JSON list of C-alpha atoms in Angstrom, two decimals:
[
{"chain": "C", "resi": 1, "resn": "GLY", "atom": "CA", "xyz": [0.00, 0.00, 0.00]},
{"chain": "C", "resi": 2, "resn": "ASN", "atom": "CA", "xyz": [0.89, 3.68, -0.09]},
{"chain": "C", "resi": 3, "resn": "SER", "atom": "CA", "xyz": [2.91, 4.91, 2.89]},
{"chain": "C", "resi": 4, "resn": "VAL", "atom": "CA", "xyz": [5.36, 7.50, 4.19]},
{"chain": "C", "resi": 5, "resn": "THR", "atom": "CA", "xyz": [8.33, 6.82, 6.48]},
{"chain": "C", "resi": 6, "resn": "GLN", "atom": "CA", "xyz": [10.16, 9.68, 8.12]},
{"chain": "C", "resi": 7, "resn": "MET", "atom": "CA", "xyz": [13.01, 9.81, 10.56]},
{"chain": "C", "resi": 8, "resn": "GLU", "atom": "CA", "xyz": [12.07, 9.51, 14.16]},
{"chain": "C", "resi": 9, "resn": "GLY", "atom": "CA", "xyz": [12.67, 12.36, 16.53]},
{"chain": "C", "resi": 10, "resn": "PRO", "atom": "CA", "xyz": [13.17, 14.20, 18.53]},
{"chain": "C", "resi": 11, "resn": "VAL", "atom": "CA", "xyz": [15.87, 16.07, 16.66]},
{"chain": "C", "resi": 12, "resn": "THR", "atom": "CA", "xyz": [17.76, 18.70, 18.66]},
{"chain": "C", "resi": 13, "resn": "LEU", "atom": "CA", "xyz": [20.05, 21.19, 16.98]},
{"chain": "C", "resi": 14, "resn": "SER", "atom": "CA", "xyz": [21.78, 24.44, 17.85]},
{"chain": "C", "resi": 15, "resn": "GLU", "atom": "CA", "xyz": [20.72, 27.67, 16.19]},
{"chain": "C", "resi": 16, "resn": "GLU", "atom": "CA", "xyz": [22.28, 28.17, 12.72]},
{"chain": "C", "resi": 17, "resn": "ALA", "atom": "CA", "xyz": [22.93, 24.44, 12.27]},
{"chain": "C", "resi": 18, "resn": "PHE", "atom": "CA", "xyz": [22.09, 22.61, 9.04]},
{"chain": "C", "resi": 19, "resn": "LEU", "atom": "CA", "xyz": [18.88, 20.60, 9.12]},
{"chain": "C", "resi": 20, "resn": "THR", "atom": "CA", "xyz": [17.93, 17.41, 7.28]},
{"chain": "C", "resi": 21, "resn": "ILE", "atom": "CA", "xyz": [14.81, 15.42, 8.03]},
{"chain": "C", "resi": 22, "resn": "ASN", "atom": "CA", "xyz": [14.63, 12.25, 5.98]},
{"chain": "C", "resi": 23, "resn": "CYS", "atom": "CA", "xyz": [11.46, 11.10, 4.30]},
{"chain": "C", "resi": 24, "resn": "THR", "atom": "CA", "xyz": [10.87, 8.14, 1.97]},
{"chain": "C", "resi": 25, "resn": "TYR", "atom": "CA", "xyz": [7.64, 6.98, 0.44]},
{"chain": "C", "resi": 26, "resn": "THR", "atom": "CA", "xyz": [5.97, 4.01, -1.18]},
{"chain": "C", "resi": 27, "resn": "ALA", "atom": "CA", "xyz": [3.28, 4.71, -3.72]},
{"chain": "C", "resi": 28, "resn": "THR", "atom": "CA", "xyz": [1.61, 3.45, -6.84]},
{"chain": "C", "resi": 29, "resn": "GLY", "atom": "CA", "xyz": [1.45, 5.99, -9.62]},
{"chain": "C", "resi": 30, "resn": "TYR", "atom": "CA", "xyz": [2.76, 9.53, -9.26]},
{"chain": "C", "resi": 31, "resn": "PRO", "atom": "CA", "xyz": [1.75, 11.16, -6.01]},
{"chain": "C", "resi": 32, "resn": "SER", "atom": "CA", "xyz": [2.26, 14.75, -4.99]},
{"chain": "C", "resi": 33, "resn": "LEU", "atom": "CA", "xyz": [4.51, 15.16, -1.95]},
{"chain": "C", "resi": 34, "resn": "PHE", "atom": "CA", "xyz": [4.14, 17.61, 0.92]},
{"chain": "C", "resi": 35, "resn": "TRP", "atom": "CA", "xyz": [5.83, 18.84, 4.06]},
{"chain": "C", "resi": 36, "resn": "TYR", "atom": "CA", "xyz": [3.57, 20.20, 6.78]},
{"chain": "C", "resi": 37, "resn": "VAL", "atom": "CA", "xyz": [4.65, 21.93, 9.98]},
{"chain": "C", "resi": 38, "resn": "GLN", "atom": "CA", "xyz": [2.81, 22.02, 13.32]},
{"chain": "C", "resi": 39, "resn": "TYR", "atom": "CA", "xyz": [3.81, 24.70, 15.81]},
{"chain": "C", "resi": 40, "resn": "PRO", "atom": "CA", "xyz": [2.94, 24.14, 19.49]},
{"chain": "C", "resi": 41, "resn": "GLY", "atom": "CA", "xyz": [-0.76, 24.39, 20.14]},
{"chain": "C", "resi": 42, "resn": "GLU", "atom": "CA", "xyz": [-1.70, 24.83, 16.50]},
{"chain": "C", "resi": 43, "resn": "GLY", "atom": "CA", "xyz": [-2.95, 22.78, 13.55]},
{"chain": "C", "resi": 44, "resn": "LEU", "atom": "CA", "xyz": [-0.83, 21.71, 10.61]},
{"chain": "C", "resi": 45, "resn": "GLN", "atom": "CA", "xyz": [0.31, 24.26, 8.02]},
{"chain": "C", "resi": 46, "resn": "LEU", "atom": "CA", "xyz": [1.45, 23.44, 4.51]},
{"chain": "C", "resi": 47, "resn": "LEU", "atom": "CA", "xyz": [5.17, 24.23, 4.34]},
{"chain": "C", "resi": 48, "resn": "LEU", "atom": "CA", "xyz": [5.97, 23.18, 0.78]},
{"chain": "C", "resi": 49, "resn": "LYS", "atom": "CA", "xyz": [4.93, 20.77, -1.95]},
{"chain": "C", "resi": 50, "resn": "ALA", "atom": "CA", "xyz": [6.20, 19.13, -5.12]},
{"chain": "C", "resi": 51, "resn": "THR", "atom": "CA", "xyz": [4.01, 17.57, -7.78]},
{"chain": "C", "resi": 52, "resn": "LYS", "atom": "CA", "xyz": [6.38, 15.65, -10.05]},
{"chain": "C", "resi": 53, "resn": "ALA", "atom": "CA", "xyz": [9.82, 14.09, -10.19]},
{"chain": "C", "resi": 54, "resn": "ASP", "atom": "CA", "xyz": [12.75, 16.53, -9.80]},
{"chain": "C", "resi": 55, "resn": "ASP", "atom": "CA", "xyz": [10.48, 19.34, -8.63]},
{"chain": "C", "resi": 56, "resn": "LYS", "atom": "CA", "xyz": [11.88, 21.35, -5.74]},
{"chain": "C", "resi": 57, "resn": "GLY", "atom": "CA", "xyz": [9.50, 22.84, -3.24]},
{"chain": "C", "resi": 58, "resn": "SER", "atom": "CA", "xyz": [10.72, 25.71, -1.10]},
{"chain": "C", "resi": 59, "resn": "ASN", "atom": "CA", "xyz": [9.37, 28.10, 1.55]},
{"chain": "C", "resi": 60, "resn": "LYS", "atom": "CA", "xyz": [10.75, 30.04, 4.50]},
{"chain": "C", "resi": 61, "resn": "GLY", "atom": "CA", "xyz": [14.30, 28.78, 3.77]},
{"chain": "C", "resi": 62, "resn": "PHE", "atom": "CA", "xyz": [13.21, 25.13, 3.72]},
{"chain": "C", "resi": 63, "resn": "GLU", "atom": "CA", "xyz": [13.65, 23.00, 0.60]},
{"chain": "C", "resi": 64, "resn": "ALA", "atom": "CA", "xyz": [12.80, 19.48, -0.53]},
{"chain": "C", "resi": 65, "resn": "THR", "atom": "CA", "xyz": [13.34, 17.78, -3.88]},
{"chain": "C", "resi": 66, "resn": "TYR", "atom": "CA", "xyz": [11.08, 15.06, -5.26]},
{"chain": "C", "resi": 67, "resn": "ARG", "atom": "CA", "xyz": [13.43, 12.16, -6.03]},
{"chain": "C", "resi": 68, "resn": "LYS", "atom": "CA", "xyz": [11.64, 9.43, -7.86]},
{"chain": "C", "resi": 69, "resn": "GLU", "atom": "CA", "xyz": [14.69, 7.19, -8.24]},
{"chain": "C", "resi": 70, "resn": "THR", "atom": "CA", "xyz": [15.21, 7.02, -4.47]},
{"chain": "C", "resi": 71, "resn": "THR", "atom": "CA", "xyz": [11.53, 7.58, -3.57]},
{"chain": "C", "resi": 72, "resn": "SER", "atom": "CA", "xyz": [12.59, 10.33, -1.20]},
{"chain": "C", "resi": 73, "resn": "PHE", "atom": "CA", "xyz": [11.57, 13.88, -0.27]},
{"chain": "C", "resi": 74, "resn": "HIS", "atom": "CA", "xyz": [14.06, 14.99, 2.39]},
{"chain": "C", "resi": 75, "resn": "LEU", "atom": "CA", "xyz": [13.51, 18.36, 4.09]},
{"chain": "C", "resi": 76, "resn": "GLU", "atom": "CA", "xyz": [16.56, 20.66, 4.40]},
{"chain": "C", "resi": 77, "resn": "LYS", "atom": "CA", "xyz": [17.35, 24.09, 5.78]},
{"chain": "C", "resi": 78, "resn": "GLY", "atom": "CA", "xyz": [20.74, 25.68, 5.76]},
{"chain": "C", "resi": 79, "resn": "SER", "atom": "CA", "xyz": [20.55, 27.60, 9.04]},
{"chain": "C", "resi": 80, "resn": "VAL", "atom": "CA", "xyz": [17.79, 26.86, 11.55]},
{"chain": "C", "resi": 81, "resn": "GLN", "atom": "CA", "xyz": [16.35, 29.32, 14.04]},
{"chain": "C", "resi": 82, "resn": "VAL", "atom": "CA", "xyz": [14.73, 28.84, 17.43]},
{"chain": "C", "resi": 83, "resn": "SER", "atom": "CA", "xyz": [11.41, 29.72, 15.79]},
{"chain": "C", "resi": 84, "resn": "ASP", "atom": "CA", "xyz": [11.69, 26.60, 13.59]},
{"chain": "C", "resi": 85, "resn": "SER", "atom": "CA", "xyz": [11.03, 24.40, 16.65]},
{"chain": "C", "resi": 86, "resn": "ALA", "atom": "CA", "xyz": [7.96, 22.40, 15.68]},
{"chain": "C", "resi": 87, "resn": "VAL", "atom": "CA", "xyz": [6.76, 19.01, 14.50]},
{"chain": "C", "resi": 88, "resn": "TYR", "atom": "CA", "xyz": [7.32, 18.32, 10.79]},
{"chain": "C", "resi": 89, "resn": "PHE", "atom": "CA", "xyz": [5.17, 15.89, 8.79]},
{"chain": "C", "resi": 90, "resn": "CYS", "atom": "CA", "xyz": [6.04, 14.40, 5.43]},
{"chain": "C", "resi": 91, "resn": "ALA", "atom": "CA", "xyz": [2.98, 13.41, 3.41]},
{"chain": "C", "resi": 92, "resn": "LEU", "atom": "CA", "xyz": [1.81, 12.20, 0.01]},
{"chain": "C", "resi": 93, "resn": "SER", "atom": "CA", "xyz": [-1.39, 12.47, -1.91]},
{"chain": "C", "resi": 94, "resn": "ASP", "atom": "CA", "xyz": [-3.03, 9.08, -1.99]},
{"chain": "C", "resi": 95, "resn": "PRO", "atom": "CA", "xyz": [-3.23, 8.22, -5.70]},
{"chain": "C", "resi": 96, "resn": "ASP", "atom": "CA", "xyz": [-5.73, 5.43, -5.06]},
{"chain": "C", "resi": 97, "resn": "SER", "atom": "CA", "xyz": [-8.32, 7.50, -3.28]},
{"chain": "C", "resi": 98, "resn": "SER", "atom": "CA", "xyz": [-11.06, 9.97, -3.93]},
{"chain": "C", "resi": 99, "resn": "ALA", "atom": "CA", "xyz": [-11.47, 13.36, -2.26]},
{"chain": "C", "resi": 100, "resn": "SER", "atom": "CA", "xyz": [-7.78, 14.33, -2.25]},
{"chain": "C", "resi": 101, "resn": "LYS", "atom": "CA", "xyz": [-6.88, 12.11, 0.70]},
{"chain": "C", "resi": 102, "resn": "ILE", "atom": "CA", "xyz": [-3.39, 12.56, 2.08]},
{"chain": "C", "resi": 103, "resn": "ILE", "atom": "CA", "xyz": [-1.22, 9.98, 3.83]},
{"chain": "C", "resi": 104, "resn": "PHE", "atom": "CA", "xyz": [0.91, 11.46, 6.63]},
{"chain": "C", "resi": 105, "resn": "GLY", "atom": "CA", "xyz": [4.13, 10.26, 8.16]},
{"chain": "C", "resi": 106, "resn": "SER", "atom": "CA", "xyz": [4.37, 9.98, 11.93]},
{"chain": "C", "resi": 107, "resn": "GLY", "atom": "CA", "xyz": [6.02, 13.37, 12.37]},
{"chain": "C", "resi": 108, "resn": "THR", "atom": "CA", "xyz": [9.47, 14.50, 13.53]},
{"chain": "C", "resi": 109, "resn": "ARG", "atom": "CA", "xyz": [9.77, 16.83, 16.49]},
{"chain": "C", "resi": 110, "resn": "LEU", "atom": "CA", "xyz": [12.50, 19.44, 16.01]},
{"chain": "C", "resi": 111, "resn": "SER", "atom": "CA", "xyz": [13.93, 21.48, 18.88]},
{"chain": "C", "resi": 112, "resn": "ILE", "atom": "CA", "xyz": [16.40, 24.30, 18.29]},
{"chain": "C", "resi": 113, "resn": "ARG", "atom": "CA", "xyz": [18.68, 25.47, 21.12]},
{"chain": "C", "resi": 114, "resn": "PRO", "atom": "CA", "xyz": [19.61, 29.16, 21.25]},
{"chain": "B", "resi": 1, "resn": "ASP", "atom": "CA", "xyz": [-5.99, 32.67, 2.69]},
{"chain": "B", "resi": 2, "resn": "VAL", "atom": "CA", "xyz": [-8.09, 29.68, 3.55]},
{"chain": "B", "resi": 3, "resn": "LYS", "atom": "CA", "xyz": [-9.60, 29.83, 6.99]},
{"chain": "B", "resi": 4, "resn": "VAL", "atom": "CA", "xyz": [-10.67, 26.62, 8.73]},
{"chain": "B", "resi": 5, "resn": "THR", "atom": "CA", "xyz": [-12.28, 27.35, 12.07]},
{"chain": "B", "resi": 6, "resn": "GLN", "atom": "CA", "xyz": [-12.93, 24.80, 14.78]},
{"chain": "B", "resi": 7, "resn": "SER", "atom": "CA", "xyz": [-15.48, 25.90, 17.30]},
{"chain": "B", "resi": 8, "resn": "SER", "atom": "CA", "xyz": [-13.53, 25.06, 20.46]},
{"chain": "B", "resi": 9, "resn": "ARG", "atom": "CA", "xyz": [-9.81, 24.89, 21.29]},
{"chain": "B", "resi": 10, "resn": "TYR", "atom": "CA", "xyz": [-10.41, 22.95, 24.50]},
{"chain": "B", "resi": 11, "resn": "LEU", "atom": "CA", "xyz": [-13.38, 20.85, 25.55]},
{"chain": "B", "resi": 12, "resn": "VAL", "atom": "CA", "xyz": [-14.03, 18.72, 28.62]},
{"chain": "B", "resi": 13, "resn": "LYS", "atom": "CA", "xyz": [-16.91, 16.23, 28.58]},
{"chain": "B", "resi": 14, "resn": "ARG", "atom": "CA", "xyz": [-18.05, 13.26, 30.63]},
{"chain": "B", "resi": 15, "resn": "THR", "atom": "CA", "xyz": [-18.20, 9.59, 29.68]},
{"chain": "B", "resi": 16, "resn": "GLY", "atom": "CA", "xyz": [-21.46, 8.73, 27.90]},
{"chain": "B", "resi": 17, "resn": "GLU", "atom": "CA", "xyz": [-22.20, 12.26, 26.75]},
{"chain": "B", "resi": 18, "resn": "LYS", "atom": "CA", "xyz": [-22.98, 13.01, 23.11]},
{"chain": "B", "resi": 19, "resn": "VAL", "atom": "CA", "xyz": [-20.28, 15.39, 21.90]},
{"chain": "B", "resi": 20, "resn": "PHE", "atom": "CA", "xyz": [-20.33, 17.67, 18.86]},
{"chain": "B", "resi": 21, "resn": "LEU", "atom": "CA", "xyz": [-17.20, 19.12, 17.30]},
{"chain": "B", "resi": 22, "resn": "GLU", "atom": "CA", "xyz": [-17.84, 21.78, 14.68]},
{"chain": "B", "resi": 23, "resn": "CYS", "atom": "CA", "xyz": [-15.70, 22.89, 11.76]},
{"chain": "B", "resi": 24, "resn": "VAL", "atom": "CA", "xyz": [-16.31, 25.67, 9.25]},
{"chain": "B", "resi": 25, "resn": "GLN", "atom": "CA", "xyz": [-14.29, 26.63, 6.17]},
{"chain": "B", "resi": 26, "resn": "ASP", "atom": "CA", "xyz": [-14.72, 29.85, 4.24]},
{"chain": "B", "resi": 27, "resn": "MET", "atom": "CA", "xyz": [-13.29, 29.03, 0.82]},
{"chain": "B", "resi": 28, "resn": "ASP", "atom": "CA", "xyz": [-16.03, 26.94, -0.81]},
{"chain": "B", "resi": 29, "resn": "HIS", "atom": "CA", "xyz": [-13.91, 23.79, -0.59]},
{"chain": "B", "resi": 30, "resn": "GLU", "atom": "CA", "xyz": [-15.52, 20.55, -1.77]},
{"chain": "B", "resi": 31, "resn": "ASN", "atom": "CA", "xyz": [-13.78, 18.21, 0.65]},
{"chain": "B", "resi": 32, "resn": "MET", "atom": "CA", "xyz": [-13.58, 18.18, 4.40]},
{"chain": "B", "resi": 33, "resn": "PHE", "atom": "CA", "xyz": [-11.82, 15.81, 6.80]},
{"chain": "B", "resi": 34, "resn": "TRP", "atom": "CA", "xyz": [-11.69, 14.88, 10.46]},
{"chain": "B", "resi": 35, "resn": "TYR", "atom": "CA", "xyz": [-8.50, 13.48, 12.00]},
{"chain": "B", "resi": 36, "resn": "ARG", "atom": "CA", "xyz": [-7.41, 12.60, 15.48]},
{"chain": "B", "resi": 37, "resn": "GLN", "atom": "CA", "xyz": [-3.83, 13.09, 16.57]},
{"chain": "B", "resi": 38, "resn": "ASP", "atom": "CA", "xyz": [-2.26, 11.04, 19.37]},
{"chain": "B", "resi": 39, "resn": "PRO", "atom": "CA", "xyz": [1.35, 10.89, 20.55]},
{"chain": "B", "resi": 40, "resn": "GLY", "atom": "CA", "xyz": [3.26, 8.23, 18.69]},
{"chain": "B", "resi": 41, "resn": "LEU", "atom": "CA", "xyz": [0.36, 7.52, 16.31]},
{"chain": "B", "resi": 42, "resn": "GLY", "atom": "CA", "xyz": [0.48, 10.58, 14.08]},
{"chain": "B", "resi": 43, "resn": "LEU", "atom": "CA", "xyz": [-2.69, 11.66, 12.28]},
{"chain": "B", "resi": 44, "resn": "ARG", "atom": "CA", "xyz": [-5.43, 9.13, 11.73]},
{"chain": "B", "resi": 45, "resn": "LEU", "atom": "CA", "xyz": [-8.36, 9.83, 9.43]},
{"chain": "B", "resi": 46, "resn": "ILE", "atom": "CA", "xyz": [-11.77, 9.36, 11.05]},
{"chain": "B", "resi": 47, "resn": "TYR", "atom": "CA", "xyz": [-14.21, 10.44, 8.31]},
{"chain": "B", "resi": 48, "resn": "PHE", "atom": "CA", "xyz": [-14.20, 12.63, 5.25]},
{"chain": "B", "resi": 49, "resn": "SER", "atom": "CA", "xyz": [-16.79, 14.24, 3.00]},
{"chain": "B", "resi": 50, "resn": "TYR", "atom": "CA", "xyz": [-16.51, 15.10, -0.69]},
{"chain": "B", "resi": 51, "resn": "ASP", "atom": "CA", "xyz": [-19.84, 16.84, -1.04]},
{"chain": "B", "resi": 52, "resn": "VAL", "atom": "CA", "xyz": [-22.84, 18.00, 0.95]},
{"chain": "B", "resi": 53, "resn": "LYS", "atom": "CA", "xyz": [-24.56, 15.04, 2.64]},
{"chain": "B", "resi": 54, "resn": "MET", "atom": "CA", "xyz": [-21.84, 12.71, 1.33]},
{"chain": "B", "resi": 55, "resn": "LYS", "atom": "CA", "xyz": [-19.41, 11.00, 3.68]},
{"chain": "B", "resi": 56, "resn": "GLU", "atom": "CA", "xyz": [-16.96, 8.15, 3.73]},
{"chain": "B", "resi": 57, "resn": "LYS", "atom": "CA", "xyz": [-15.31, 6.27, 6.53]},
{"chain": "B", "resi": 58, "resn": "GLY", "atom": "CA", "xyz": [-11.65, 6.81, 7.13]},
{"chain": "B", "resi": 59, "resn": "ASP", "atom": "CA", "xyz": [-9.30, 4.49, 8.99]},
{"chain": "B", "resi": 60, "resn": "ILE", "atom": "CA", "xyz": [-10.85, 4.71, 12.47]},
{"chain": "B", "resi": 61, "resn": "PRO", "atom": "CA", "xyz": [-14.59, 5.53, 12.19]},
{"chain": "B", "resi": 62, "resn": "GLU", "atom": "CA", "xyz": [-15.76, 3.39, 15.12]},
{"chain": "B", "resi": 63, "resn": "GLY", "atom": "CA", "xyz": [-17.52, 5.41, 17.80]},
{"chain": "B", "resi": 64, "resn": "TYR", "atom": "CA", "xyz": [-17.88, 8.48, 15.56]},
{"chain": "B", "resi": 65, "resn": "SER", "atom": "CA", "xyz": [-20.34, 9.86, 13.05]},
{"chain": "B", "resi": 66, "resn": "VAL", "atom": "CA", "xyz": [-20.35, 13.00, 10.92]},
{"chain": "B", "resi": 67, "resn": "SER", "atom": "CA", "xyz": [-22.77, 15.44, 9.40]},
{"chain": "B", "resi": 68, "resn": "ARG", "atom": "CA", "xyz": [-22.42, 17.77, 6.45]},
{"chain": "B", "resi": 69, "resn": "GLU", "atom": "CA", "xyz": [-25.68, 19.61, 5.83]},
{"chain": "B", "resi": 70, "resn": "LYS", "atom": "CA", "xyz": [-24.01, 22.67, 4.30]},
{"chain": "B", "resi": 71, "resn": "LYS", "atom": "CA", "xyz": [-20.88, 22.85, 2.17]},
{"chain": "B", "resi": 72, "resn": "GLU", "atom": "CA", "xyz": [-18.96, 25.00, 4.62]},
{"chain": "B", "resi": 73, "resn": "ARG", "atom": "CA", "xyz": [-19.66, 23.04, 7.78]},
{"chain": "B", "resi": 74, "resn": "PHE", "atom": "CA", "xyz": [-18.56, 19.56, 8.82]},
{"chain": "B", "resi": 75, "resn": "SER", "atom": "CA", "xyz": [-19.47, 18.18, 12.24]},
{"chain": "B", "resi": 76, "resn": "LEU", "atom": "CA", "xyz": [-17.91, 15.29, 14.09]},
{"chain": "B", "resi": 77, "resn": "ILE", "atom": "CA", "xyz": [-20.18, 13.52, 16.57]},
{"chain": "B", "resi": 78, "resn": "LEU", "atom": "CA", "xyz": [-19.12, 11.24, 19.40]},
{"chain": "B", "resi": 79, "resn": "GLU", "atom": "CA", "xyz": [-22.32, 9.31, 19.98]},
{"chain": "B", "resi": 80, "resn": "SER", "atom": "CA", "xyz": [-21.39, 8.18, 23.51]},
{"chain": "B", "resi": 81, "resn": "ALA", "atom": "CA", "xyz": [-18.06, 9.58, 24.57]},
{"chain": "B", "resi": 82, "resn": "SER", "atom": "CA", "xyz": [-15.50, 7.26, 26.15]},
{"chain": "B", "resi": 83, "resn": "THR", "atom": "CA", "xyz": [-12.19, 7.98, 27.81]},
{"chain": "B", "resi": 84, "resn": "ASN", "atom": "CA", "xyz": [-10.24, 6.46, 24.90]},
{"chain": "B", "resi": 85, "resn": "GLN", "atom": "CA", "xyz": [-11.59, 9.27, 22.74]},
{"chain": "B", "resi": 86, "resn": "THR", "atom": "CA", "xyz": [-9.56, 11.81, 24.67]},
{"chain": "B", "resi": 87, "resn": "SER", "atom": "CA", "xyz": [-7.39, 13.29, 21.93]},
{"chain": "B", "resi": 88, "resn": "MET", "atom": "CA", "xyz": [-6.56, 16.24, 19.71]},
{"chain": "B", "resi": 89, "resn": "TYR", "atom": "CA", "xyz": [-9.06, 16.50, 16.85]},
{"chain": "B", "resi": 90, "resn": "LEU", "atom": "CA", "xyz": [-8.09, 18.26, 13.64]},
{"chain": "B", "resi": 91, "resn": "CYS", "atom": "CA", "xyz": [-10.41, 19.38, 10.86]},
{"chain": "B", "resi": 92, "resn": "ALA", "atom": "CA", "xyz": [-9.13, 20.02, 7.31]},
{"chain": "B", "resi": 93, "resn": "SER", "atom": "CA", "xyz": [-10.49, 20.98, 3.93]},
{"chain": "B", "resi": 94, "resn": "SER", "atom": "CA", "xyz": [-9.33, 20.83, 0.32]},
{"chain": "B", "resi": 95, "resn": "LEU", "atom": "CA", "xyz": [-10.50, 22.60, -2.78]},
{"chain": "B", "resi": 96, "resn": "THR", "atom": "CA", "xyz": [-11.35, 19.69, -5.08]},
{"chain": "B", "resi": 97, "resn": "SER", "atom": "CA", "xyz": [-11.05, 15.94, -5.31]},
{"chain": "B", "resi": 98, "resn": "ARG", "atom": "CA", "xyz": [-8.21, 16.19, -7.82]},
{"chain": "B", "resi": 99, "resn": "VAL", "atom": "CA", "xyz": [-5.24, 14.15, -6.61]},
{"chain": "B", "resi": 100, "resn": "GLY", "atom": "CA", "xyz": [-2.48, 16.35, -5.27]},
{"chain": "B", "resi": 101, "resn": "GLN", "atom": "CA", "xyz": [-4.61, 19.02, -3.65]},
{"chain": "B", "resi": 102, "resn": "PRO", "atom": "CA", "xyz": [-3.18, 20.17, -0.32]},
{"chain": "B", "resi": 103, "resn": "GLN", "atom": "CA", "xyz": [-5.32, 20.13, 2.77]},
{"chain": "B", "resi": 104, "resn": "HIS", "atom": "CA", "xyz": [-5.79, 23.19, 5.01]},
{"chain": "B", "resi": 105, "resn": "PHE", "atom": "CA", "xyz": [-6.12, 22.63, 8.73]},
{"chain": "B", "resi": 106, "resn": "GLY", "atom": "CA", "xyz": [-7.83, 24.28, 11.63]},
{"chain": "B", "resi": 107, "resn": "ASP", "atom": "CA", "xyz": [-6.08, 24.85, 14.96]},
{"chain": "B", "resi": 108, "resn": "GLY", "atom": "CA", "xyz": [-7.51, 21.73, 16.52]},
{"chain": "B", "resi": 109, "resn": "THR", "atom": "CA", "xyz": [-9.78, 20.87, 19.45]},
{"chain": "B", "resi": 110, "resn": "ARG", "atom": "CA", "xyz": [-8.19, 19.24, 22.46]},
{"chain": "B", "resi": 111, "resn": "LEU", "atom": "CA", "xyz": [-10.93, 17.04, 23.87]},
{"chain": "B", "resi": 112, "resn": "SER", "atom": "CA", "xyz": [-10.79, 15.44, 27.30]},
{"chain": "B", "resi": 113, "resn": "ILE", "atom": "CA", "xyz": [-13.33, 12.82, 28.31]},
{"chain": "B", "resi": 114, "resn": "LEU", "atom": "CA", "xyz": [-13.55, 12.31, 32.05]}
]
């Protein structure tokens, strides 16, 4: 079946460090891929998306590239800030479903030390 | 910007009560979703709706029902609340049923069943 696997947290980094959160997927067809972010006490917000192979999504200094050959969509940021502390979810559009269903990974908690 | 509004941020109810969680979106989206979020389990889909009066079961529908009488409003109903339904509940919407549409989330309702 279709699924998303992302690295387990928590991940703790110092401010200005380089961030990578790994995400791999299994899917039939050609799903769209997403990264969502959840700040404390809030719902999920769409951070970035990519709709086809080799697309790069970017937003707020975060980037992820849709790699079909490795079925990956790793999230990266060159220099993290304390305000980036949140839970990050990798997700894919379920190509076998109706109603634009999305399959979410289990989330990775990121904490940034000042 | 899409606005998804959940009626309560925090709710405390008693075992056996009938509980209503309300969600409203203001962007004429076709699809609406209810998830629950629990530590270590990520997001799990309870029910979704792709049109007024239309609904489909998600992954964990037991103990829940939904109502969509108007396009902008999607209600989650706990018929007889139990303590294992204590959780964070997230509502989301998406524009169309086309695969690859992102979902937009509300801020969540933290429900405690005593």
